[in-house]
CSV table of C-alpha atoms and ligand atoms in Angstrom, one decimal:
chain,number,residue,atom,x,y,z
A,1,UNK,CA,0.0,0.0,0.0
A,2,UNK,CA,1.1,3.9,-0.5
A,3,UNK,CA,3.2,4.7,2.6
A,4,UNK,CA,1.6,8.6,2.6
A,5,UNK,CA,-2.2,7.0,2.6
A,6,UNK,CA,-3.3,5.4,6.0
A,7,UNK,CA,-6.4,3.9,6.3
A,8,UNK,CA,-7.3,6.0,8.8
A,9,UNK,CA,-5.2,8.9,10.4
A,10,UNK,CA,-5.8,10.6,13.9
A,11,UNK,CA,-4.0,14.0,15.1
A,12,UNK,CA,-3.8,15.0,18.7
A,13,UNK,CA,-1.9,17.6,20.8
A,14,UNK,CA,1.4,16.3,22.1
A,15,UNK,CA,2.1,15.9,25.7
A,16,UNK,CA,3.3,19.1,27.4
A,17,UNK,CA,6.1,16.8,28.4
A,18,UNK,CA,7.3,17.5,25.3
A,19,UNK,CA,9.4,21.2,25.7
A,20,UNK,CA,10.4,23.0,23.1
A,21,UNK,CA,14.5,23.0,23.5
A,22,UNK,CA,15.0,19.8,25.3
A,23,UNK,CA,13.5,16.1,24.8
A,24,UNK,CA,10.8,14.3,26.8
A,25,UNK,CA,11.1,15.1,30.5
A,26,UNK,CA,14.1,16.9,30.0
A,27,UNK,CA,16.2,14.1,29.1
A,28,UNK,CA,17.7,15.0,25.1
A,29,UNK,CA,17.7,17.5,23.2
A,30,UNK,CA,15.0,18.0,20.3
A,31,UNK,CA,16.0,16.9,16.7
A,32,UNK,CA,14.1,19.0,14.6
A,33,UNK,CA,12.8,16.6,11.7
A,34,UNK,CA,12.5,14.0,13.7
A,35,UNK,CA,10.5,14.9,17.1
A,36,UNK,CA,7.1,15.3,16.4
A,37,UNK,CA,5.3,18.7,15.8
A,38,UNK,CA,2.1,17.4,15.3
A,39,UNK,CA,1.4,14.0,17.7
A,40,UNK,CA,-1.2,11.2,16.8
A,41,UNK,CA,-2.1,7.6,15.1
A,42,UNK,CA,-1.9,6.4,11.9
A,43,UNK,CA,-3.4,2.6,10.9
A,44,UNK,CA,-2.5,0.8,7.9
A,45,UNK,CA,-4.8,-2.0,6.8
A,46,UNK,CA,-3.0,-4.7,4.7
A,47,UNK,CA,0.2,-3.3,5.0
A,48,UNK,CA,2.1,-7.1,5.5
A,49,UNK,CA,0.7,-9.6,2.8
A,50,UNK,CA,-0.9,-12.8,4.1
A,51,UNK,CA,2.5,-14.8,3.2
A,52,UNK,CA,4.7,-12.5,4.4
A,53,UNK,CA,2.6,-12.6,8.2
A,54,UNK,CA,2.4,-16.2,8.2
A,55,UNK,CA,6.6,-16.3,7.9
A,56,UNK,CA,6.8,-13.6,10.8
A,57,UNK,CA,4.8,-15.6,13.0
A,58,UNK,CA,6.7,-19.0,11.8
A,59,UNK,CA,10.0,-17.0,12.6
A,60,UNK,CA,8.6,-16.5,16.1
A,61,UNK,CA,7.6,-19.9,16.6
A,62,UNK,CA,11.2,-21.5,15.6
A,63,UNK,CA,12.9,-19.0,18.0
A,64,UNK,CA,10.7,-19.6,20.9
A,65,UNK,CA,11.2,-23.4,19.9
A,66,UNK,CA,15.1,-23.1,19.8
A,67,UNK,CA,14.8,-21.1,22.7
A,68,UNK,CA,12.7,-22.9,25.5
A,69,UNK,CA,12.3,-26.1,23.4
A,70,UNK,CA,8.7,-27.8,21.9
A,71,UNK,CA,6.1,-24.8,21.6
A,72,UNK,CA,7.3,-22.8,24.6
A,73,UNK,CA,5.3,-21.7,27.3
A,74,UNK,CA,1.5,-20.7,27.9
A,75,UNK,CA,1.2,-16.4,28.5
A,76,UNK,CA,3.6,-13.6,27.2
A,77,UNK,CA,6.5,-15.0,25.2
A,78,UNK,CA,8.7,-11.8,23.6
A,79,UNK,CA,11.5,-13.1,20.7
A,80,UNK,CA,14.1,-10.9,19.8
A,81,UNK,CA,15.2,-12.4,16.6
A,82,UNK,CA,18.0,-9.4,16.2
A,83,UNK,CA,20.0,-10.3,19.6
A,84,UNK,CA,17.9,-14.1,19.7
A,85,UNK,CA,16.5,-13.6,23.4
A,86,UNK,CA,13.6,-15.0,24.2
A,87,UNK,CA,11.3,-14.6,27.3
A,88,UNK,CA,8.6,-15.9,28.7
A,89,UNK,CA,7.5,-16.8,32.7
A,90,UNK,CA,10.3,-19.2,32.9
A,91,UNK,CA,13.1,-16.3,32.3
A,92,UNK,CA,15.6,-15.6,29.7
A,93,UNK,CA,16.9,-17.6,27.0
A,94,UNK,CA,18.9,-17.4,23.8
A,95,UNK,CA,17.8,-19.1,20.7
A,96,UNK,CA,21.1,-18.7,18.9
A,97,UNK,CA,23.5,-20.0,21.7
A,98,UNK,CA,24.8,-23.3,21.1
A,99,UNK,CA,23.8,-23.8,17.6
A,100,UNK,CA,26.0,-25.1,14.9
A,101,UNK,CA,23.3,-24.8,12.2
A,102,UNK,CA,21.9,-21.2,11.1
A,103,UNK,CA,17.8,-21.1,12.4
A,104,UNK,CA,16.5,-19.0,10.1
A,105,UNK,CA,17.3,-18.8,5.9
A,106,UNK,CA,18.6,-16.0,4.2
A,107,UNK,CA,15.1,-15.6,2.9
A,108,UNK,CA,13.4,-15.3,6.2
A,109,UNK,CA,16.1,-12.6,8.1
A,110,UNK,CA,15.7,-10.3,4.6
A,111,UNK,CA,12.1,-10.6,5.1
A,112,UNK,CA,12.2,-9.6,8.6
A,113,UNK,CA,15.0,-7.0,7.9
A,114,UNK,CA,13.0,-5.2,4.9
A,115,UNK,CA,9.7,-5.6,7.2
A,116,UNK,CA,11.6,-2.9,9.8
A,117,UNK,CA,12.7,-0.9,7.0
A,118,UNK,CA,9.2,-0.3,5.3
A,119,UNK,CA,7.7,0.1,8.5
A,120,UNK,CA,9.9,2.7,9.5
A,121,UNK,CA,9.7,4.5,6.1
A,122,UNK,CA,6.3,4.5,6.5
A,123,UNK,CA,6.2,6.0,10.3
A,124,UNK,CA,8.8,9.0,8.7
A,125,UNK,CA,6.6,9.4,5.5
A,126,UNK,CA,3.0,9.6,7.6
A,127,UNK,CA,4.7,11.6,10.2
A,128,UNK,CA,6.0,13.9,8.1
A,129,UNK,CA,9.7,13.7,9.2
A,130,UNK,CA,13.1,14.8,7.5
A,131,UNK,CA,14.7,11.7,5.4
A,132,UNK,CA,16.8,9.0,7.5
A,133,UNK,CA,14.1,9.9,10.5
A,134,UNK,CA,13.0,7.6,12.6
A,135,UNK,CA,15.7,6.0,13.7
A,136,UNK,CA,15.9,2.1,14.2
A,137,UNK,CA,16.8,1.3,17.9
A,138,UNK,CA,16.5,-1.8,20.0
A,139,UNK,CA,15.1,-3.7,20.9
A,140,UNK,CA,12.0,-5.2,19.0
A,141,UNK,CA,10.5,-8.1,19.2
A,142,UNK,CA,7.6,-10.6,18.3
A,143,UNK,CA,5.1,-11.2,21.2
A,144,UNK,CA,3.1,-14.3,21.4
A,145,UNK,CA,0.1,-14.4,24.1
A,146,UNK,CA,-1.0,-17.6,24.4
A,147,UNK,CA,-4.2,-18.1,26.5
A,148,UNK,CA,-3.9,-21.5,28.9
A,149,UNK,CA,-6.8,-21.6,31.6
A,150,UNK,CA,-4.8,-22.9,34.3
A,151,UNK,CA,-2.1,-19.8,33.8
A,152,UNK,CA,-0.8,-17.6,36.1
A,153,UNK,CA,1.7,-14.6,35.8
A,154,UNK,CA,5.1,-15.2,37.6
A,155,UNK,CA,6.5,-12.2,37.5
A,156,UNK,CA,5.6,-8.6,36.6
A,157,UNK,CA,7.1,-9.2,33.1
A,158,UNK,CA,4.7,-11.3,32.9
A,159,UNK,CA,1.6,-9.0,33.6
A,160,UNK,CA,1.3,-7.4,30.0
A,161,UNK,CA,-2.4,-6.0,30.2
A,162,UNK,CA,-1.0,-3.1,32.4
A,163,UNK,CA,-2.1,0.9,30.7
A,164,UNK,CA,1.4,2.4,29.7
A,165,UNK,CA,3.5,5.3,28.2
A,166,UNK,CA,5.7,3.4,25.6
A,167,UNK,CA,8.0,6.6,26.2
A,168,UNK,CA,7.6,6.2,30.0
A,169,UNK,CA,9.2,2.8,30.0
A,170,UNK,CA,12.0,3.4,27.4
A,171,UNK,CA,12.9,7.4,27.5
A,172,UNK,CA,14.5,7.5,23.7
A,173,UNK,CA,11.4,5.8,22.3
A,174,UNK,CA,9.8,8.2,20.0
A,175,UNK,CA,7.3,6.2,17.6
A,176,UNK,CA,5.7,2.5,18.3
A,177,UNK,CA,4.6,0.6,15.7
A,178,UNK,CA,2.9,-2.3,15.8
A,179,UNK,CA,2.4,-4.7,13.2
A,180,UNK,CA,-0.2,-6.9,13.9
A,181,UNK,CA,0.5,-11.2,13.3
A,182,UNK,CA,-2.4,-12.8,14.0
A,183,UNK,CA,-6.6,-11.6,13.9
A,184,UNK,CA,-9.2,-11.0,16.7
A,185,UNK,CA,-12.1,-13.3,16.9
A,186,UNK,CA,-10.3,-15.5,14.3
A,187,UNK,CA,-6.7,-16.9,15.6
A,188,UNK,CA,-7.6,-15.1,19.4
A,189,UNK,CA,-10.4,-13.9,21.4
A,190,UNK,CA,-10.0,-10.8,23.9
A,191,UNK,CA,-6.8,-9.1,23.1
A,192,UNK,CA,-8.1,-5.9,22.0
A,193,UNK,CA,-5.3,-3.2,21.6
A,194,UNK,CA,-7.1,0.3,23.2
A,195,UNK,CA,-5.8,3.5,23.9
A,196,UNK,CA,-7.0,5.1,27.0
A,197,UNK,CA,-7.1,7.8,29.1
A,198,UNK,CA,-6.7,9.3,32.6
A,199,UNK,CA,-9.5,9.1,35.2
A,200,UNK,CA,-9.1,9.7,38.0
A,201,UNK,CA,-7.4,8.1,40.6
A,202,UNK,CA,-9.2,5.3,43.1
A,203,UNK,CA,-9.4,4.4,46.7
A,204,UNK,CA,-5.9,3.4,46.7
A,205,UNK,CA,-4.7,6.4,44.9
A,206,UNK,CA,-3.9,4.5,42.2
A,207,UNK,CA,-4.6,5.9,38.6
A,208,UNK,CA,-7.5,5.1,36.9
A,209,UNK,CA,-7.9,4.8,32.6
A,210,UNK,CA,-11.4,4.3,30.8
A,211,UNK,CA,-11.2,4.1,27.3
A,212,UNK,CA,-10.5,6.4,24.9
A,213,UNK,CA,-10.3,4.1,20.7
A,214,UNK,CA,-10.1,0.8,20.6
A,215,UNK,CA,-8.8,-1.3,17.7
A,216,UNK,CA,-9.2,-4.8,17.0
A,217,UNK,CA,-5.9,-6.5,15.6
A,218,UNK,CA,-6.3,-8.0,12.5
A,219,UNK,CA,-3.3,-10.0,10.5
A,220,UNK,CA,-1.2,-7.6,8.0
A,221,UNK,CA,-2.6,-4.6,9.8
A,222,UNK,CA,-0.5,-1.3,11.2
A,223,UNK,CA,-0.5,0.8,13.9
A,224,UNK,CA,1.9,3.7,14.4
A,225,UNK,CA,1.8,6.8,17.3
A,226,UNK,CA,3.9,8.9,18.7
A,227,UNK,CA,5.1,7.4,21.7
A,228,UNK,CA,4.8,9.9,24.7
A,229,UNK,CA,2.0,10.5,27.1
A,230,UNK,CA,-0.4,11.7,24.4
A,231,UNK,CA,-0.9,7.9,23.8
A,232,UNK,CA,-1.3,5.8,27.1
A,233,UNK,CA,-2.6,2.4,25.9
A,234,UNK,CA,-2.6,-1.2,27.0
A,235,UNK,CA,-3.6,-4.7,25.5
A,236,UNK,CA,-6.9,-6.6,26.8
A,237,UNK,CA,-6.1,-10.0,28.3
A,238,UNK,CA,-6.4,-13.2,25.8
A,239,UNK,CA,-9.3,-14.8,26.5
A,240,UNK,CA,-8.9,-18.1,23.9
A,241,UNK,CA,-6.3,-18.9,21.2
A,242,UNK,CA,-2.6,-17.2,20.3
A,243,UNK,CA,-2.1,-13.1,19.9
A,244,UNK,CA,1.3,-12.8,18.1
A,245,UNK,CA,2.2,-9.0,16.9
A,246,UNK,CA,5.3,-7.7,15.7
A,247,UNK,CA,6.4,-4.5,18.5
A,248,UNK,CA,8.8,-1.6,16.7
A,249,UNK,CA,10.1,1.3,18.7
A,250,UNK,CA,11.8,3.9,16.5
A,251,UNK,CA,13.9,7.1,17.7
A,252,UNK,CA,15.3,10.6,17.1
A,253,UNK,CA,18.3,10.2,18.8
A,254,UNK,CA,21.2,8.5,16.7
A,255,UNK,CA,23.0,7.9,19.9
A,256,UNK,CA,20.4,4.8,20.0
A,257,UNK,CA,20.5,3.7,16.8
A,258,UNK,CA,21.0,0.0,16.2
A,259,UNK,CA,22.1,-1.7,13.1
A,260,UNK,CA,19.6,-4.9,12.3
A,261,UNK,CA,22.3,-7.3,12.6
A,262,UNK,CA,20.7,-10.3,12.2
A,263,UNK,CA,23.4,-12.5,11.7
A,264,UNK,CA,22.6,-14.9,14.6
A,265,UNK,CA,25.8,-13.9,16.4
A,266,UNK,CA,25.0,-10.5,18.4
A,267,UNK,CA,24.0,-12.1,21.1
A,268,UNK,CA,27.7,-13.2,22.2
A,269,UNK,CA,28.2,-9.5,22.5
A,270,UNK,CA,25.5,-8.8,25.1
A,271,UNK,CA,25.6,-11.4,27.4
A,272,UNK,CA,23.1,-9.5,30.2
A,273,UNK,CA,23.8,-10.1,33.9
A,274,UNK,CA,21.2,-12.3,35.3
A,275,UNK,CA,18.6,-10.2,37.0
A,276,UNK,CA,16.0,-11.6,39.3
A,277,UNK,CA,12.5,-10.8,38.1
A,278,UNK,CA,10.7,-7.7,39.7
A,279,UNK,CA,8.2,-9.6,42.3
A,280,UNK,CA,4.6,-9.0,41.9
B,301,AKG,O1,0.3,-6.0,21.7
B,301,AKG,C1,-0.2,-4.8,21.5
B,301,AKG,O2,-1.2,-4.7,20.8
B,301,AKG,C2,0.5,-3.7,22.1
B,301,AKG,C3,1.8,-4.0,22.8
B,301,AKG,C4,2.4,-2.8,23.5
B,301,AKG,O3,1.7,-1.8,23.8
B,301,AKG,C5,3.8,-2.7,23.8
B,301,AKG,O4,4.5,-3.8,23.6
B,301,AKG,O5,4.3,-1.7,24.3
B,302,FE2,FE1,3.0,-0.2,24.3
């Protein structure tokens, strides 16, 4: 489809969090070109063919398969298939360690790597940003929610219905994309995607969101915003079946930028100290 024609575009006022000489909360400066003007949400229907989806989500499944072993684990599982981690309520794992055959073919890593391209030259063209903007950073993965009745969330990584500021968690996130895998009511019921907004707080003091759009993923479809507190947002739990959608975070700040290596071996560079799970 024609990057510059969404199938449906929203424009909304950007946070005030958003000053005029200095980045989100302070943190980097403004790019101009880059750092949205004009804040909002722009959905592309059909934007991922029907064969190019179904060799995403196959991607994700050999991962999480190399990774944990069989079909993984009930709940959230995120794969990384840049850096190779995977993780799901059992922890951490790499799908490329220890191999001595390549996991994926040429043909399925440029799929994935043009994928990120198109999708970020479609955020800068519907955004209206200066050529080279948004910036790829890591990292991005492909999240599978698989609904098991007898499932229970182990950790707080594991709690993934929460509201949240894409920009709140990861401060150099500018635009989210999300490319959606799998369809509502077809492969998955609950799961809708909804943005939301304040309301209050309750007894507890705790904030309160009621909804503000909700949009029901379907397989090949797009959804891009701007990433700061204009757009709080969560996903509904899975009630039946497996979610899967592709998660892009894109920047202004070239200090983050990250080369899609995608050569299976990046992962011996970061080898993350093991960090016990935040408890719930
Ligand atoms: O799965 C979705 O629809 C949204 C996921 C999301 O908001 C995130 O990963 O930050
Ligand atoms: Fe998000």
């Amino acid at each position: 489809s024609d990057p510059t024609s969404p199938t449906s575009s929203s424009t909304i006022d950007c946070s005030s969090d958003y000053p005029s000489s200095k980045g989100y909360s302070g943190s980097e400066p403004i790019v101009s070109g880059c750092h949205p003007t004009s804040c909002g949400r722009r959905i592309f229907d059909d934007f991922a063919s029907p064969g190019d989806v179904a060799v995403l989500r196959a991607m994700a499944e050999k991962g999480i398969g190399a990774a944990r072993g069989g079909e993984g684990r009930p709940g959230p599982t995120i794969v990384d298939i840049n850096s190779g981690y995977m993780r799901d309520d059992e922890g951490l794992a790499n799908m490329y360690e220890g191999r001595t055959e390549a996991l994926f073919t040429p043909d399925e890593y440029e799929l994935y790597r043009s994928t990120i391209e198109r999708i970020r030259h479609t955020v800068g063209a519907t955004f209206g940003l200066e050529e080279g903007y948004p910036i790829f950073t890591a990292p991005t993965f492909i999240t599978r929610l698989r609904h098991h009745e007898d499932w229970q969330p182990q950790s707080m990584h594991d709690v993934y219905w929460m509201e949240h500021v894409d920009k709140n968690n990861t401060a150099h996130y500018d635009y989210s994309g999300l490319l959606y895998l799998t369809t509502q009511d077809v492969d998955f019921t609950g799961g809708m995607f909804e943005f939301v907004e304040e309301d209050g707080v309750d007894a507890d003091g705790d904030l309160v969101f009621k909804l503000e759009e909700a949009l029901s993923p379907k397989a090949g479809r797009l959804v891009s915003f701007t990433g700061g507190n204009e757009n709080p947002h969560k996903v509904n739990i899975v009630r039946g079946g497996t979610r899967y959608v592709l998660s892009f975070w894109f920047t202004c700040s070239s200090e983050h930028a990250f080369p899609a290596f995608l050569d299976g071996e990046i992962h011996k560079q970061f080898q993350p100290e093991p960090q016990p799970d935040p408890e719930l």
